[in-house]
Amino acid sequence: MITRKSNREIEMMQEAGKLLASTHKEIAKRMKPGITTMEIEKFVEAYLAEHGATAEQKGYNGYQFATCASVNDEICHGFPRDEALKDGDIVTIDMVVNLNGGLADSAWTYAVGDVDEKGKRLMEVTENSLYKGIEKAQAGSRIGDIGHAIQTYAEAEGFSVVRDFTGHGIGPTIHEDPHIPHFGLAGKGPRLKEGMVITIEPMLNEGTWHSQMDSNNWTARTTDQGRSAQYEHTVVITKEGPKILTSQDDI
């Protein structure tokens, strides 16, 4: 069932979104060769606690961590670990913040030290594709309009779009209807309505879009060892257009 959120619910989610955005800003300051994703994990959990919030994904379906930390060919749901990040790595940190019952979800891909030009291009196109999708998140439009905008742009730039993982509705639970594919046909799918809150979170790969699951049954990675990047915002549909609840611009 697709739900539309009240103004009060949206205000709560916006407060969670501001905290999540500030968390990503703090992560950016720390992201350098030699740091481990487990150190980032511990920082995030402490930072959220300091601000009266919790990591909603910890314990979700048995997931053990406050963050997902996906490195290089890992598409999503990578486990934080004690292995040091190397110069040239790219790493996506994804998290869901619960602040007083309001939820917000955002992922960001970070360059570790000096990343090669193709890696930089992958990150740039993935971030651009996120905003091209958000532009289509208009009241009265169809969900397929979002995915079509992302896919046509990403593929024209030479990258593939992951099919096996999608955006979703959010609040008051972590994953709600509708699914938000990052590929597909314009004019198809449910109609977007004012008050809906969704995540748009394209994952783009250097090579094939196909994924395979690690033995931990969580971490997905590319089948050809090509790198993957992801950028995600939580967005509310309003009559004035899409409003990003996890924007880092004003933090």
Tab-separated table of C-alpha atoms in Angstrom:
chain	number	residue	atom	x	y	z
A	1	MET	CA	0.000	0.000	0.000
A	2	ILE	CA	1.327	3.440	-0.958
A	3	THR	CA	0.843	6.032	1.773
A	4	ARG	CA	1.001	9.815	1.746
A	5	LYS	CA	2.641	11.453	4.741
A	6	SER	CA	1.201	14.193	6.911
A	7	ASN	CA	2.919	17.557	7.239
A	8	ARG	CA	4.008	16.544	10.743
A	9	GLU	CA	5.537	13.290	9.493
A	10	ILE	CA	7.373	15.142	6.733
A	11	GLU	CA	8.737	17.684	9.229
A	12	MET	CA	10.074	14.835	11.375
A	13	MET	CA	11.671	13.194	8.359
A	14	GLN	CA	13.231	16.500	7.353
A	15	GLU	CA	14.892	16.811	10.755
A	16	ALA	CA	16.243	13.275	10.377
A	17	GLY	CA	17.399	14.205	6.884
A	18	LYS	CA	19.354	17.211	8.135
A	19	LEU	CA	21.158	15.027	10.661
A	20	LEU	CA	21.890	12.399	8.023
A	21	ALA	CA	23.277	15.048	5.671
A	22	SER	CA	25.552	16.372	8.415
A	23	THR	CA	26.737	12.820	9.076
A	24	HIS	CA	27.798	12.470	5.444
A	25	LYS	CA	29.604	15.802	5.666
A	26	GLU	CA	31.535	14.498	8.675
A	27	ILE	CA	32.352	11.247	6.870
A	28	ALA	CA	33.762	13.249	3.950
A	29	LYS	CA	36.250	14.901	6.315
A	30	ARG	CA	37.483	11.485	7.461
A	31	MET	CA	37.599	9.629	4.149
A	32	LYS	CA	41.271	9.110	3.284
A	33	PRO	CA	43.681	6.232	2.620
A	34	GLY	CA	44.337	4.147	5.727
A	35	ILE	CA	40.964	4.610	7.410
A	36	THR	CA	38.795	1.521	7.740
A	37	THR	CA	35.074	1.272	7.077
A	38	MET	CA	34.717	-0.134	10.594
A	39	GLU	CA	36.159	3.122	11.950
A	40	ILE	CA	33.551	5.002	9.900
A	41	GLU	CA	30.878	2.666	11.237
A	42	LYS	CA	31.864	3.390	14.836
A	43	PHE	CA	31.996	7.117	14.178
A	44	VAL	CA	28.511	7.122	12.643
A	45	GLU	CA	26.945	5.211	15.504
A	46	ALA	CA	28.539	7.536	18.080
A	47	TYR	CA	27.639	10.685	16.099
A	48	LEU	CA	23.995	9.663	15.804
A	49	ALA	CA	23.795	8.795	19.501
A	50	GLU	CA	25.303	12.184	20.368
A	51	HIS	CA	22.453	13.811	18.443
A	52	GLY	CA	19.696	11.667	19.943
A	53	ALA	CA	19.254	9.419	16.902
A	54	THR	CA	19.750	5.785	15.993
A	55	ALA	CA	20.673	3.849	12.848
A	56	GLU	CA	17.414	2.328	11.648
A	57	GLN	CA	19.008	-0.361	9.507
A	58	LYS	CA	20.879	-1.913	12.428
A	59	GLY	CA	18.868	-5.014	13.259
A	60	TYR	CA	16.709	-4.733	10.114
A	61	ASN	CA	16.182	-8.301	8.916
A	62	GLY	CA	19.192	-9.258	11.024
A	63	TYR	CA	21.616	-6.710	9.549
A	64	GLN	CA	24.290	-6.073	12.172
A	65	PHE	CA	25.635	-2.615	11.345
A	66	ALA	CA	24.681	1.061	11.410
A	67	THR	CA	26.061	1.597	7.903
A	68	CYS	CA	26.526	-0.237	4.649
A	69	ALA	CA	30.053	0.275	3.305
A	70	SER	CA	30.484	-0.919	-0.287
A	71	VAL	CA	33.974	-0.730	-1.817
A	72	ASN	CA	34.877	-0.725	-5.527
A	73	ASP	CA	33.013	-3.663	-7.149
A	74	GLU	CA	30.548	-3.990	-4.277
A	75	ILE	CA	27.209	-2.568	-5.419
A	76	CYS	CA	25.440	-2.315	-2.077
A	77	HIS	CA	25.082	-3.736	1.443
A	78	GLY	CA	28.800	-4.150	2.018
A	79	PHE	CA	29.743	-4.904	5.623
A	80	PRO	CA	32.011	-2.461	7.493
A	81	ARG	CA	35.371	-4.120	8.155
A	82	ASP	CA	38.854	-3.584	9.520
A	83	GLU	CA	40.677	-3.610	6.178
A	84	ALA	CA	42.240	-0.213	5.461
A	85	LEU	CA	40.974	1.685	2.444
A	86	LYS	CA	43.623	2.246	-0.218
A	87	ASP	CA	44.474	5.240	-2.369
A	88	GLY	CA	42.233	5.063	-5.446
A	89	ASP	CA	39.360	3.149	-3.844
A	90	ILE	CA	35.790	4.339	-4.113
A	91	VAL	CA	33.412	3.550	-1.252
A	92	THR	CA	29.676	4.061	-0.819
A	93	ILE	CA	28.355	4.710	2.671
A	94	ASP	CA	24.611	4.145	3.008
A	95	MET	CA	22.558	4.649	6.158
A	96	VAL	CA	19.053	5.250	7.493
A	97	VAL	CA	18.635	7.637	10.422
A	98	ASN	CA	15.799	7.485	12.938
A	99	LEU	CA	15.397	10.766	14.813
A	100	ASN	CA	12.414	10.747	17.170
A	101	GLY	CA	10.524	8.439	14.818
A	102	GLY	CA	11.299	10.351	11.631
A	103	LEU	CA	13.301	8.378	9.060
A	104	ALA	CA	15.702	9.508	6.340
A	105	ASP	CA	17.833	7.440	3.955
A	106	SER	CA	20.870	8.586	1.964
A	107	ALA	CA	23.919	7.002	0.345
A	108	TRP	CA	27.013	8.771	-0.964
A	109	THR	CA	30.067	7.543	-2.868
A	110	TYR	CA	33.447	8.860	-1.740
A	111	ALA	CA	36.805	8.979	-3.463
A	112	VAL	CA	39.649	7.683	-1.303
A	113	GLY	CA	42.730	9.693	-2.187
A	114	ASP	CA	43.436	9.953	-5.912
A	115	VAL	CA	40.896	8.054	-7.998
A	116	ASP	CA	41.545	7.448	-11.708
A	117	GLU	CA	39.643	9.386	-14.345
A	118	LYS	CA	37.191	6.590	-15.153
A	119	GLY	CA	36.349	6.212	-11.477
A	120	LYS	CA	35.795	9.962	-11.162
A	121	ARG	CA	33.582	9.846	-14.237
A	122	LEU	CA	31.569	6.952	-12.802
A	123	MET	CA	30.962	8.950	-9.629
A	124	GLU	CA	30.072	12.120	-11.530
A	125	VAL	CA	27.589	10.432	-13.852
A	126	THR	CA	25.979	8.514	-10.994
A	127	GLU	CA	25.466	11.682	-8.971
A	128	ASN	CA	24.120	13.494	-12.027
A	129	SER	CA	21.717	10.622	-12.707
A	130	LEU	CA	20.307	10.972	-9.190
A	131	TYR	CA	19.343	14.581	-9.847
A	132	LYS	CA	17.954	13.759	-13.301
A	133	GLY	CA	15.681	11.252	-11.577
A	134	ILE	CA	14.689	13.740	-8.889
A	135	GLU	CA	13.716	16.276	-11.569
A	136	LYS	CA	11.069	13.803	-12.760
A	137	ALA	CA	9.609	13.244	-9.261
A	138	GLN	CA	6.691	15.562	-9.894
A	139	ALA	CA	3.142	15.232	-8.609
A	140	GLY	CA	1.109	13.721	-11.439
A	141	SER	CA	4.063	12.038	-13.129
A	142	ARG	CA	4.633	8.287	-13.223
A	143	ILE	CA	7.311	6.321	-11.388
A	144	GLY	CA	8.587	5.101	-14.746
A	145	ASP	CA	9.487	8.686	-15.645
A	146	ILE	CA	12.170	8.636	-12.922
A	147	GLY	CA	13.812	5.421	-14.051
A	148	HIS	CA	13.638	6.339	-17.729
A	149	ALA	CA	15.442	9.627	-17.136
A	150	ILE	CA	18.185	7.886	-15.154
A	151	GLN	CA	18.647	4.998	-17.577
A	152	THR	CA	18.744	7.029	-20.772
A	153	TYR	CA	21.306	9.438	-19.321
A	154	ALA	CA	23.512	6.785	-17.687
A	155	GLU	CA	23.618	4.484	-20.689
A	156	ALA	CA	24.360	7.381	-23.046
A	157	GLU	CA	27.384	8.098	-20.840
A	158	GLY	CA	28.605	4.502	-21.147
A	159	PHE	CA	27.532	3.074	-17.777
A	160	SER	CA	25.009	0.405	-16.850
A	161	VAL	CA	22.145	0.726	-14.362
A	162	VAL	CA	21.701	-1.931	-11.664
A	163	ARG	CA	18.341	-3.700	-11.986
A	164	ASP	CA	18.311	-5.861	-8.856
A	165	PHE	CA	18.005	-3.041	-6.302
A	166	THR	CA	15.610	-0.106	-6.374
A	167	GLY	CA	14.499	2.934	-4.467
A	168	HIS	CA	11.410	2.712	-2.292
A	169	GLY	CA	8.870	4.472	-0.167
A	170	ILE	CA	9.977	5.326	3.374
A	171	GLY	CA	8.460	6.352	6.707
A	172	PRO	CA	7.384	5.328	9.249
A	173	THR	CA	9.114	2.050	8.289
A	174	ILE	CA	12.392	1.643	6.438
A	175	HIS	CA	11.086	0.092	3.188
A	176	GLU	CA	7.586	0.780	1.923
A	177	ASP	CA	5.736	0.758	-1.382
A	178	PRO	CA	6.247	1.824	-4.090
A	179	HIS	CA	9.422	0.410	-5.593
A	180	ILE	CA	11.355	3.052	-7.545
A	181	PRO	CA	13.319	1.366	-10.368
A	182	HIS	CA	16.196	3.314	-11.887
A	183	PHE	CA	15.391	1.997	-15.369
A	184	GLY	CA	12.251	1.534	-17.408
A	185	LEU	CA	9.699	3.288	-19.564
A	186	ALA	CA	8.362	6.809	-19.212
A	187	GLY	CA	4.630	7.046	-18.557
A	188	LYS	CA	4.490	3.670	-16.793
A	189	GLY	CA	3.929	2.713	-13.156
A	190	PRO	CA	1.961	4.282	-10.310
A	191	ARG	CA	1.297	7.996	-10.378
A	192	LEU	CA	3.250	10.185	-7.961
A	193	LYS	CA	1.067	12.153	-5.551
A	194	GLU	CA	1.656	15.021	-3.174
A	195	GLY	CA	2.759	13.762	0.241
A	196	MET	CA	4.517	10.628	-0.973
A	197	VAL	CA	8.084	10.226	0.359
A	198	ILE	CA	10.452	8.073	-1.671
A	199	THR	CA	14.127	7.300	-2.074
A	200	ILE	CA	15.852	7.674	-5.414
A	201	GLU	CA	19.184	5.841	-5.309
A	202	PRO	CA	20.695	4.886	-8.666
A	203	MET	CA	23.548	2.399	-8.692
A	204	LEU	CA	25.694	2.592	-11.825
A	205	ASN	CA	28.403	0.151	-12.903
A	206	GLU	CA	31.442	0.449	-15.159
A	207	GLY	CA	30.611	-2.801	-16.940
A	208	THR	CA	27.619	-5.100	-16.765
A	209	TRP	CA	24.626	-4.297	-14.565
A	210	HIS	CA	24.411	-7.916	-13.389
A	211	SER	CA	25.090	-8.608	-9.720
A	212	GLN	CA	26.054	-11.597	-7.609
A	213	MET	CA	25.571	-12.155	-3.893
A	214	ASP	CA	28.417	-12.801	-1.462
A	215	SER	CA	28.269	-15.732	0.928
A	216	ASN	CA	27.083	-13.383	3.704
A	217	ASN	CA	23.763	-13.143	1.814
A	218	TRP	CA	23.843	-9.348	2.035
A	219	THR	CA	26.627	-7.896	-0.075
A	220	ALA	CA	25.961	-7.607	-3.808
A	221	ARG	CA	28.845	-7.059	-6.207
A	222	THR	CA	29.296	-6.838	-9.955
A	223	THR	CA	29.795	-10.090	-11.835
A	224	ASP	CA	32.687	-8.670	-13.894
A	225	GLN	CA	34.589	-6.895	-11.054
A	226	GLY	CA	33.739	-3.498	-12.539
A	227	ARG	CA	33.330	-0.707	-10.009
A	228	SER	CA	29.957	0.532	-8.833
A	229	ALA	CA	28.787	3.879	-7.427
A	230	GLN	CA	25.578	4.982	-5.725
A	231	TYR	CA	24.032	8.285	-4.676
A	232	GLU	CA	20.724	8.485	-2.824
A	233	HIS	CA	18.367	11.103	-1.468
A	234	THR	CA	15.066	10.943	0.369
A	235	VAL	CA	12.549	13.053	-1.532
A	236	VAL	CA	9.025	14.276	-0.754
A	237	ILE	CA	6.564	14.940	-3.577
A	238	THR	CA	5.017	18.399	-3.220
A	239	LYS	CA	2.779	20.519	-5.419
A	240	GLU	CA	5.748	22.853	-5.941
A	241	GLY	CA	7.959	19.982	-7.099
A	242	PRO	CA	10.306	17.454	-5.455
A	243	LYS	CA	11.860	18.466	-2.137
A	244	ILE	CA	15.089	16.777	-1.047
A	245	LEU	CA	15.042	15.965	2.673
A	246	THR	CA	18.685	14.816	2.815
A	247	SER	CA	20.360	17.669	0.931
A	248	GLN	CA	23.935	18.423	1.972
A	249	ASP	CA	23.943	21.847	0.311
A	250	ASP	CA	22.999	23.894	3.383
A	251	ILE	CA	24.856	21.868	5.995
